[in-house]
Coordinates of C-alpha atoms in Angstrom, one line a residue:
Chain A
M19 CA 137.4 104.9 192.2
G20 CA 139.4 101.5 191.1
K21 CA 138.7 98.6 189.6
V22 CA 137.1 96.0 192.0
I23 CA 138.5 92.6 191.8
H24 CA 136.5 89.7 193.1
I25 CA 138.2 86.3 193.7
D26 CA 136.0 83.3 194.2
G27 CA 135.9 82.0 197.8
A28 CA 137.1 85.5 199.0
G29 CA 135.5 87.1 201.9
T30 CA 134.5 83.6 203.1
G31 CA 136.8 83.7 205.4
G32 CA 138.6 86.2 208.1
S33 CA 137.3 89.9 207.3
G34 CA 135.7 88.7 204.8
T35 CA 136.3 92.3 202.3
G36 CA 138.3 90.8 199.9
Y37 CA 140.5 93.4 198.0
L38 CA 139.3 97.0 198.8
T39 CA 141.1 98.6 196.0
V40 CA 143.5 99.0 193.2
Q41 CA 146.3 101.8 193.2
A42 CA 148.9 102.7 190.8
N43 CA 151.0 103.8 194.1
Y44 CA 151.2 103.5 197.5
T45 CA 151.0 107.3 197.9
D46 CA 147.7 107.0 195.7
L47 CA 146.6 103.9 198.1
I48 CA 147.1 106.1 201.6
T49 CA 145.5 109.2 199.8
A50 CA 142.5 107.3 198.5
F51 CA 142.3 105.2 201.5
P52 CA 143.8 107.0 204.9
T53 CA 141.8 104.6 206.7
A54 CA 140.4 100.8 206.3
P55 CA 138.6 98.2 208.4
T56 CA 141.1 96.0 209.5
M57 CA 142.1 93.3 207.4
S58 CA 140.9 95.3 204.3
L59 CA 143.6 94.3 201.5
A60 CA 144.2 96.3 198.4
Y61 CA 147.3 95.6 195.7
V62 CA 149.5 98.6 194.6
Q63 CA 150.3 98.1 191.4
N64 CA 153.6 99.7 191.1
S65 CA 156.8 100.4 193.3
Q66 CA 157.5 103.4 194.5
G67 CA 160.6 104.7 195.9
T68 CA 164.5 104.4 195.7
A69 CA 164.6 100.5 196.8
W70 CA 168.4 101.0 197.5
L71 CA 168.6 103.9 199.4
P72 CA 168.4 103.1 203.5
G73 CA 165.9 104.8 205.4
N74 CA 168.4 106.7 207.8
M75 CA 169.5 108.8 204.2
G76 CA 166.0 110.1 203.5
G77 CA 165.1 106.5 201.4
T78 CA 161.8 105.2 201.3
F79 CA 160.6 102.3 199.1
Y80 CA 157.4 101.1 198.9
S81 CA 157.0 97.6 196.9
K82 CA 154.2 97.1 194.7
G83 CA 151.9 93.8 195.4
T84 CA 149.8 93.4 198.4
Y85 CA 149.2 95.9 201.1
L86 CA 147.2 94.9 204.9
F87 CA 145.7 97.6 206.8
D88 CA 146.4 96.2 210.3
G89 CA 144.3 98.7 211.8
A90 CA 146.6 101.4 211.4
N91 CA 148.7 102.2 208.8
W92 CA 149.0 100.1 205.2
V93 CA 151.9 97.5 205.6
S94 CA 153.0 95.1 203.3
S95 CA 155.2 93.2 205.9
V96 CA 153.2 90.3 206.8
D97 CA 155.4 88.2 204.4
D98 CA 153.2 85.2 204.9
I99 CA 149.7 86.5 203.7
A100 CA 151.2 89.4 201.8
K101 CA 153.3 86.4 199.8
E102 CA 150.4 83.9 199.3
L103 CA 148.1 86.6 198.0
Q104 CA 150.8 87.9 195.8
D105 CA 151.2 84.5 194.2
I106 CA 147.3 84.2 193.9
L107 CA 147.7 87.0 191.9
D108 CA 151.0 86.2 189.9
N109 CA 148.5 83.7 188.4
M110 CA 145.6 85.3 187.7
N111 CA 145.2 87.6 184.5
T112 CA 144.1 90.3 186.1
Q113 CA 143.3 92.0 182.9
N114 CA 141.7 89.6 181.4
L115 CA 139.8 87.7 183.4
E116 CA 137.9 84.5 182.5
S117 CA 134.4 85.4 181.4
V118 CA 131.7 84.4 183.6
L119 CA 129.8 83.7 180.3
S120 CA 132.0 81.0 179.2
N121 CA 131.4 77.3 178.8
G122 CA 130.3 75.6 181.5
I123 CA 130.1 78.7 183.8
F124 CA 127.0 80.2 184.2
T125 CA 125.8 83.4 186.2
G126 CA 123.3 81.3 188.1
A127 CA 120.3 83.9 189.0
Y128 CA 122.2 87.0 187.8
N129 CA 121.2 89.0 184.7
I130 CA 123.8 90.5 182.5
S131 CA 122.8 94.1 181.9
I132 CA 124.7 97.2 179.7
N133 CA 124.6 100.7 179.6
D134 CA 123.2 103.3 177.3
N135 CA 125.3 102.8 173.8
Q136 CA 127.1 99.3 175.0
I137 CA 127.0 96.7 173.1
I138 CA 127.7 92.6 173.3
T139 CA 129.5 92.2 170.6
A140 CA 131.4 89.0 168.5
S141 CA 134.5 89.0 167.5
N142 CA 134.1 86.5 164.6
G143 CA 131.2 85.8 162.1
N144 CA 131.1 82.2 164.0
S145 CA 130.2 84.2 167.3
K146 CA 126.7 83.4 168.4
I147 CA 124.6 83.9 171.7
N148 CA 123.4 80.6 172.4
L149 CA 120.8 80.1 175.0
R150 CA 120.9 76.5 176.1
E151 CA 118.3 73.6 175.0
G152 CA 115.7 72.7 177.9
A153 CA 116.7 76.5 179.6
D154 CA 113.9 78.9 179.1
G155 CA 116.5 81.0 177.0
I156 CA 114.9 84.1 176.0
I157 CA 116.3 87.6 174.2
K158 CA 114.5 90.0 175.3
I159 CA 114.6 93.2 173.9
S160 CA 113.0 96.4 175.5
G161 CA 112.7 99.5 173.0
G162 CA 116.1 98.3 171.5
E163 CA 116.9 96.2 167.8
V164 CA 118.1 92.9 166.8
D165 CA 120.5 93.7 164.1
A166 CA 121.8 91.2 162.0
N167 CA 123.5 93.5 159.9
W168 CA 126.4 92.1 157.9
N169 CA 126.1 89.4 154.7
G170 CA 125.6 86.1 155.8
S171 CA 124.2 86.4 158.9
S172 CA 120.8 85.0 160.1
F173 CA 118.5 85.1 163.1
E174 CA 117.1 81.7 164.2
V175 CA 114.8 80.8 166.2
N176 CA 114.9 77.0 166.0
A177 CA 112.3 74.3 166.7
G178 CA 110.3 74.6 169.8
D179 CA 111.3 78.1 170.3
F180 CA 109.3 81.1 169.8
L181 CA 110.3 84.6 169.5
T182 CA 107.7 86.8 171.2
Q183 CA 106.5 90.4 170.2
P184 CA 105.7 91.6 173.4
S185 CA 108.3 94.5 173.6
F186 CA 109.4 94.1 170.2
S187 CA 109.7 97.8 168.8
R188 CA 111.1 96.1 165.4
M189 CA 112.8 93.7 163.8
V190 CA 115.0 94.8 161.1
L191 CA 117.0 92.6 158.7
S192 CA 118.8 95.0 156.5
P193 CA 119.2 94.3 152.4
L194 CA 121.9 92.1 152.8
V195 CA 120.7 89.5 155.0
S196 CA 120.4 86.9 153.4
G197 CA 117.2 85.1 154.9
F198 CA 115.1 84.9 158.5
S199 CA 114.8 81.4 158.9
M200 CA 111.6 80.3 161.3
I201 CA 111.9 76.7 161.4
K202 CA 108.9 75.1 162.8
S203 CA 108.5 77.8 165.2
T204 CA 105.5 80.1 166.2
F205 CA 105.4 83.7 166.3
T206 CA 102.1 85.0 168.0
K207 CA 101.6 88.9 167.3
F208 CA 103.7 91.4 165.4
G209 CA 102.8 94.8 164.6
D210 CA 104.6 94.8 161.7
F211 CA 106.1 92.3 159.6
N212 CA 108.8 93.9 157.2
M213 CA 111.1 92.0 154.8
Y214 CA 113.1 94.0 151.9
N215 CA 114.9 93.4 149.1
N216 CA 118.1 94.8 147.1
D217 CA 115.6 96.0 144.2
A218 CA 112.7 97.8 146.2
G219 CA 111.8 99.2 149.6
D220 CA 108.9 97.0 149.0
V221 CA 107.1 93.9 150.8
S222 CA 109.3 90.7 149.4
G223 CA 107.3 88.3 151.6
A224 CA 107.5 85.9 154.4
N225 CA 108.8 82.2 153.3
L226 CA 108.2 79.6 155.5
P227 CA 109.1 76.7 154.8
N228 CA 105.5 74.6 155.7
Y229 CA 102.2 76.1 154.5
I230 CA 101.4 79.2 155.6
S231 CA 97.0 78.6 157.5
S232 CA 96.5 82.1 157.0
I233 CA 98.0 85.9 157.2
S234 CA 95.6 88.0 159.0
S235 CA 95.7 91.4 159.6
Q236 CA 93.5 94.1 161.3
N237 CA 94.1 95.8 158.3
P238 CA 91.7 94.4 155.7
T239 CA 93.9 95.2 152.7
I240 CA 96.5 93.1 152.0
K241 CA 99.2 93.8 149.5
Q242 CA 101.6 91.3 148.0
N243 CA 103.5 91.6 145.0
V244 CA 105.2 88.1 144.3
I245 CA 104.3 85.9 141.2
N246 CA 102.8 82.6 142.2
S247 CA 102.2 83.9 146.1
T248 CA 99.1 83.0 147.8
V249 CA 97.4 84.8 150.3
N250 CA 94.3 84.3 152.1
G251 CA 92.4 86.4 154.5
G252 CA 91.9 90.0 154.2
L253 CA 89.0 91.9 152.6
N254 CA 91.1 93.5 149.8
V255 CA 94.0 92.2 147.9
I256 CA 96.1 94.7 145.8
V257 CA 98.0 93.3 143.1
K258 CA 101.3 95.4 142.8
T259 CA 102.8 95.7 139.2
D260 CA 105.3 98.4 140.1
N261 CA 108.0 95.3 139.8
T262 CA 108.7 92.6 136.9
D263 CA 106.7 89.8 139.8
Y264 CA 103.2 90.2 140.7
S265 CA 100.6 88.1 142.1
T266 CA 99.3 85.5 139.0
Q267 CA 97.0 84.1 141.4
N268 CA 95.0 84.2 145.4
G269 CA 93.8 81.4 147.5
Y270 CA 91.3 80.6 149.1
N271 CA 90.8 78.3 152.5
T272 CA 87.2 78.1 152.3
G273 CA 87.4 75.9 155.6
T274 CA 86.3 72.4 154.3
A275 CA 88.3 70.1 151.9
G276 CA 90.1 71.8 148.9
E277 CA 90.9 75.0 147.7
L278 CA 89.5 77.4 145.4
I279 CA 92.1 78.5 143.4
V280 CA 91.4 81.8 141.2
K281 CA 93.7 82.6 138.3
H282 CA 93.7 86.0 136.3
T283 CA 95.5 87.8 133.7
P284 CA 98.0 90.3 135.1
S285 CA 96.7 93.6 134.7
A286 CA 98.7 96.1 133.3
T287 CA 97.9 99.1 135.9
D288 CA 97.2 98.3 140.1
Y289 CA 93.7 97.5 140.8
T290 CA 91.8 96.2 143.6
Q291 CA 90.2 92.4 143.6
T292 CA 88.0 92.6 147.1
H293 CA 87.1 89.4 148.1
Q294 CA 84.5 88.0 150.1
A295 CA 82.7 89.3 152.7
D296 CA 81.4 88.0 155.8
N297 CA 77.9 87.7 154.5
G298 CA 79.1 86.2 151.7
D299 CA 79.1 87.9 148.9
I300 CA 81.4 88.8 146.0
A301 CA 81.7 92.3 144.8
L302 CA 83.2 92.7 141.4
T303 CA 85.0 95.6 140.3
K304 CA 84.5 94.3 136.6
N305 CA 82.2 92.5 134.6
I306 CA 82.9 88.9 134.3
A307 CA 82.8 87.8 130.6
I308 CA 81.2 84.0 130.2
S309 CA 81.6 82.4 126.8
Q310 CA 79.3 79.3 125.8
A311 CA 77.2 79.5 129.1
Y312 CA 73.6 80.7 129.5
I313 CA 72.2 81.4 132.7
I314 CA 68.7 81.7 133.7
Q315 CA 67.5 84.1 136.3
T316 CA 64.4 85.7 135.6
I317 CA 61.8 84.4 133.5
I318 CA 58.4 85.9 132.4
T319 CA 54.9 84.4 131.1
A320 CA 53.8 87.0 128.2
P321 CA 50.7 86.8 127.2
T322 CA 48.8 84.7 124.7
I323 CA 49.9 86.4 121.3
T324 CA 46.8 86.5 119.2
S325 CA 48.4 88.5 116.2
D326 CA 51.8 89.1 114.8
Q327 CA 54.2 90.8 116.3
D328 CA 56.6 94.2 116.2
N329 CA 59.4 95.0 118.6
Y330 CA 58.0 92.4 120.8
S331 CA 58.0 93.9 124.5
P332 CA 55.3 91.3 126.5
V333 CA 54.3 92.2 129.6
G334 CA 57.2 92.3 132.3
F335 CA 59.7 92.0 129.8
D336 CA 62.6 94.1 130.9
D337 CA 66.3 93.7 130.6
D338 CA 67.1 91.4 132.8
T339 CA 64.7 88.9 131.6
D340 CA 66.2 85.5 130.4
L341 CA 63.4 83.9 128.8
I342 CA 59.8 84.4 127.6
R343 CA 57.0 81.6 127.7
V344 CA 54.3 82.4 125.2
D345 CA 51.2 80.9 123.9
I346 CA 49.6 81.3 120.5
D347 CA 46.1 81.2 119.1
A348 CA 46.6 80.1 115.9
N349 CA 49.7 78.8 113.9
N350 CA 52.7 80.5 112.2
R351 CA 51.7 83.7 115.4
S352 CA 54.9 85.6 113.8
I353 CA 57.7 87.8 116.2
S354 CA 59.6 90.4 114.0
G355 CA 61.7 91.9 116.7
I356 CA 62.2 92.5 120.3
P357 CA 64.1 95.9 121.7
A358 CA 67.3 95.2 121.7
P359 CA 70.1 95.6 124.4
P360 CA 72.3 98.7 125.1
L361 CA 75.4 98.8 123.4
G362 CA 78.0 97.2 125.0
V363 CA 75.9 94.6 127.1
F364 CA 76.0 91.5 125.8
R365 CA 72.3 89.3 126.3
I366 CA 71.1 85.9 125.2
L367 CA 67.0 85.6 125.5
G368 CA 65.0 82.6 125.4
I369 CA 61.7 82.5 123.7
K370 CA 60.0 79.2 124.9
N371 CA 56.7 77.8 122.3
T372 CA 54.8 77.1 125.5
N373 CA 51.4 76.0 122.9
T374 CA 50.0 72.5 123.6
T375 CA 48.8 71.3 120.9
S376 CA 50.6 72.1 117.2
L377 CA 50.6 75.6 117.0
D378 CA 54.3 77.0 115.4
L379 CA 55.7 79.9 116.7
R380 CA 57.3 82.5 113.5
F381 CA 60.2 84.7 113.6
E382 CA 60.3 86.5 110.7
H383 CA 63.9 87.5 109.2
N384 CA 65.4 90.8 109.0
N385 CA 61.5 91.8 109.1
A386 CA 60.7 95.8 108.3
G387 CA 57.7 95.3 110.6
S388 CA 60.5 96.2 113.2
L389 CA 63.0 98.6 113.8
P390 CA 66.3 97.7 112.4
Q391 CA 68.3 97.0 115.4
N392 CA 65.5 94.8 117.2
R393 CA 65.1 92.6 114.3
F394 CA 66.5 89.0 114.0
L395 CA 68.3 87.0 111.3
C396 CA 67.8 83.7 111.2
R397 CA 69.6 80.9 109.6
D398 CA 69.3 80.4 105.5
N399 CA 68.1 84.1 105.6
T400 CA 64.2 83.3 106.0
R401 CA 61.9 83.3 108.5
K402 CA 61.9 80.1 111.1
S403 CA 59.4 78.6 113.7
I404 CA 59.6 76.6 116.7
K405 CA 57.1 74.1 117.7
P406 CA 55.8 73.7 121.1
N407 CA 58.2 73.1 123.7
E408 CA 61.0 74.5 121.7
M409 CA 62.7 77.3 122.6
A410 CA 64.8 79.5 120.3
L411 CA 67.8 80.9 122.3
W412 CA 69.2 84.5 120.6
F413 CA 72.2 86.1 121.1
Y414 CA 72.3 90.0 120.3
D415 CA 75.4 90.5 118.0
H416 CA 76.5 94.3 118.2
N417 CA 78.2 94.4 116.0
V418 CA 75.4 93.4 113.0
Q419 CA 72.5 95.0 115.9
R420 CA 70.9 92.3 115.1
W421 CA 69.4 89.7 117.3
T422 CA 71.0 86.0 115.5
P423 CA 70.5 81.9 116.6
F424 CA 72.5 81.2 119.9
N425 CA 70.9 77.6 118.7
R426 CA 69.6 76.2 115.8
I427 CA 66.3 77.7 115.1
G428 CA 63.4 76.2 113.4
Chain B
M15 CA 52.9 89.2 91.0
R16 CA 55.2 90.4 93.6
K17 CA 58.4 91.5 93.6
F18 CA 61.9 91.6 95.7
Y19 CA 62.4 94.6 97.3
K20 CA 65.6 96.0 99.0
E21 CA 65.2 98.5 102.5
D22 CA 67.1 101.6 101.5
N23 CA 70.1 103.1 103.3
E24 CA 70.4 100.1 106.2
S25 CA 73.2 98.3 106.7
I26 CA 71.8 94.7 106.8
P27 CA 68.4 96.0 104.7
A28 CA 65.1 93.8 104.8
I29 CA 64.1 92.6 101.7
V30 CA 60.3 92.1 101.2
Y31 CA 58.2 90.5 99.0
E32 CA 55.5 92.8 98.3
L33 CA 53.0 93.6 95.2
T34 CA 53.8 97.1 94.7
N35 CA 57.6 98.9 95.8
P36 CA 57.4 99.9 99.4
I37 CA 58.3 103.9 100.3
G38 CA 61.8 103.7 101.2
Y39 CA 62.8 100.7 99.5
T40 CA 64.1 99.4 96.0
E41 CA 63.5 97.0 93.9
I42 CA 66.2 93.8 93.4
T43 CA 67.4 93.3 89.9
D44 CA 70.5 91.8 90.1
N45 CA 70.0 88.1 89.2
S46 CA 72.5 86.1 91.2
E47 CA 70.9 88.2 94.1
L48 CA 67.2 86.9 93.0
K49 CA 68.1 83.4 92.5
I50 CA 68.7 83.0 96.2
L51 CA 66.0 85.0 97.1
Y52 CA 63.7 82.7 95.4
I53 CA 65.8 79.4 96.4
G54 CA 65.1 80.8 100.2
L55 CA 61.1 81.6 98.9
Y56 CA 60.6 78.3 98.1
K57 CA 61.9 76.2 101.2
Q58 CA 59.5 78.5 102.9
R59 CA 56.9 77.7 100.5
E60 CA 57.6 73.8 100.1
I61 CA 57.9 73.6 104.2
D62 CA 54.0 75.7 104.3
G63 CA 53.3 72.6 102.0
I64 CA 54.4 69.5 104.1
N65 CA 52.3 71.7 107.1
Y66 CA 49.5 72.2 105.0
F67 CA 49.4 68.3 103.9
E68 CA 50.3 67.1 107.5
D69 CA 47.0 68.4 108.5
F70 CA 45.0 67.3 106.1
R71 CA 46.1 63.7 106.3
A72 CA 45.5 64.4 109.9
D73 CA 41.8 64.9 109.4
L74 CA 41.7 62.3 107.1
I75 CA 42.7 59.8 109.4
M76 CA 40.5 61.3 112.3
N77 CA 37.2 60.8 109.5
I78 CA 37.8 57.4 109.5
M79 CA 38.2 56.9 113.0
D80 CA 35.1 58.5 113.7
G81 CA 34.0 57.0 110.9
T82 CA 33.1 59.1 108.2
Y83 CA 35.2 57.3 105.9
T84 CA 36.7 53.8 105.5
D85 CA 40.2 53.2 105.1
L86 CA 39.8 52.5 101.9
E87 CA 38.2 55.1 101.0
V88 CA 41.1 57.0 102.3
F89 CA 43.3 55.1 100.2
A90 CA 42.1 55.6 97.0
L91 CA 41.9 58.9 97.8
E92 CA 45.4 59.2 98.6
S93 CA 46.0 57.3 95.0
H94 CA 43.8 59.9 93.1
I95 CA 45.4 62.8 94.5
K96 CA 48.7 61.8 94.4
Y97 CA 50.3 64.1 92.2
L98 CA 48.8 67.0 93.4
Q99 CA 50.5 65.9 96.9
D100 CA 54.2 65.7 95.3
E101 CA 53.6 69.0 94.5
I102 CA 52.1 70.6 97.3
I103 CA 55.0 68.9 99.7
I104 CA 57.6 70.4 97.5
G105 CA 56.3 73.8 97.6
N106 CA 54.9 74.5 93.8
W107 CA 51.5 76.0 94.9
L108 CA 50.8 77.3 91.3
T109 CA 51.2 73.9 90.1
S110 CA 49.3 72.1 92.5
Q111 CA 46.6 74.9 91.9
N112 CA 46.5 74.3 88.7
I113 CA 46.2 70.3 89.0
N114 CA 43.8 70.4 91.6
L115 CA 41.3 72.9 89.1
N116 CA 41.9 69.9 86.3
L117 CA 40.9 66.9 88.5
S118 CA 38.5 64.6 88.3
L119 CA 36.1 63.6 91.1
N120 CA 36.5 60.5 92.5
G121 CA 35.0 58.8 95.2
I122 CA 35.2 60.7 98.4
Y123 CA 37.1 63.3 96.2
D124 CA 33.9 64.8 96.3
Q125 CA 33.3 68.4 95.2
T126 CA 33.4 69.5 98.3
M127 CA 36.9 68.3 99.4
K128 CA 38.0 70.3 95.2
D129 CA 36.6 73.3 96.2
K130 CA 38.1 73.2 100.1
I131 CA 41.4 72.3 98.8
Q132 CA 40.9 74.8 96.0
N133 CA 39.9 77.6 98.6
Y134 CA 43.0 76.8 100.7
I135 CA 45.7 76.6 97.5
N136 CA 44.1 80.3 96.2
N137 CA 44.6 81.5 99.6
Y138 CA 48.2 80.8 100.5
I139 CA 48.8 82.0 96.5
A140 CA 46.9 85.3 97.0
T141 CA 49.0 85.9 100.0
N142 CA 52.5 84.8 99.3
Y143 CA 52.8 84.8 95.6

């Protein structure tokens, strides 16, 4: 079927049919349309026949131009109509109709649709698809792609606009894309939000001009790979070390004013940092080494000492004991040693003299009464005593396998 | 007389001050090491002497309070036993033993008090020397 040309206003008067067809020559016209509705118009692109040979000599000539079907034949002898219409056509660029999408012209209520494998392309680097301000401009893509794949291109969603995902299958920003800018905009949901850099097929990050309140995910694990990045939410944060950049700090928004920033020394290997669970528990995957600190959680009150003690392990004493409160019945009742903690376990143990008179509790220096690893090493290499209400703090030094003073004792 | 002995086969050996050589110990004969040990030993004896003096003095005060002695009698006692007191509080128990043994009776420093002091000193020496 040939091209159909619509002219504004065509068909508003008379037959209202407009141009029915465009044919290459007269023969094609009568072949394609031997009949047509009366007053139908057609356009013939090329003349046909010999113009100078009279008809009584076998010559026939059909001019190019507009033809009118008069009810029986296609005729071009309706000069007024044909001439008028021909004038219109002559002043029109039938091959390059002005786009209905040009500035100030719009299609109104009609959609623009393209067929499979068709592309709306821009002819130069400054081309844009503009959705006019104030209008409900939406680029809706169902099952397709928004492709920005040339250097310097960008996909912009400006203030007050939205990038919605309901039908988004994928947004691909290829390696040469300079950036993905979202200026004060909001996006509700993304299945996957991936940004790839030139270096590796790994997430490089979402760079928003304003602070990120949260990054949430149905997946409890959030992976981050950029130095000085922050992430909120999630249960586990995997800190990657397979790139030169890696996370050095994690930030938490506690829901109240202020933040708790936890910095850690980068690890040589990947590890998982577990954060606070719903019940408030924080599961630590490694021990926390605290220097110059003594935390008292477990206190026992031991039976009154009535004789000198070796390898002292009163009732209730165990690996969790932080402080032993003990009374004595005579001055300078002595303790020569206390069971040592296991190898690798750091421990500070307090022993408090709870006597209410004036009796001293004595600690023997490196005394053979206790097993070597249970002994005390005292200041001046001699026994030391603590008076009532004093507390001796002992730190177990695995280097020498002895209890050593954590505070001044005696 | 006690001597210093060092525990055998131990990286941080225990050191004991005993009358006889315990099993698993070796007598320390190095003079420089011994000197350090004796300094430490006498520091402890000094502490013990101070503790004994403070205990003795507190008893005197209580005796004044309950009327057993008058303050003048206690003042006189302090003058009489001053030399003994000075030796005890610096840990010279052997010297103190000798001083008290030869100290004459005077005022409230009667035979009972003298024997009591002597017994304490003798017992300390027997336990620690």
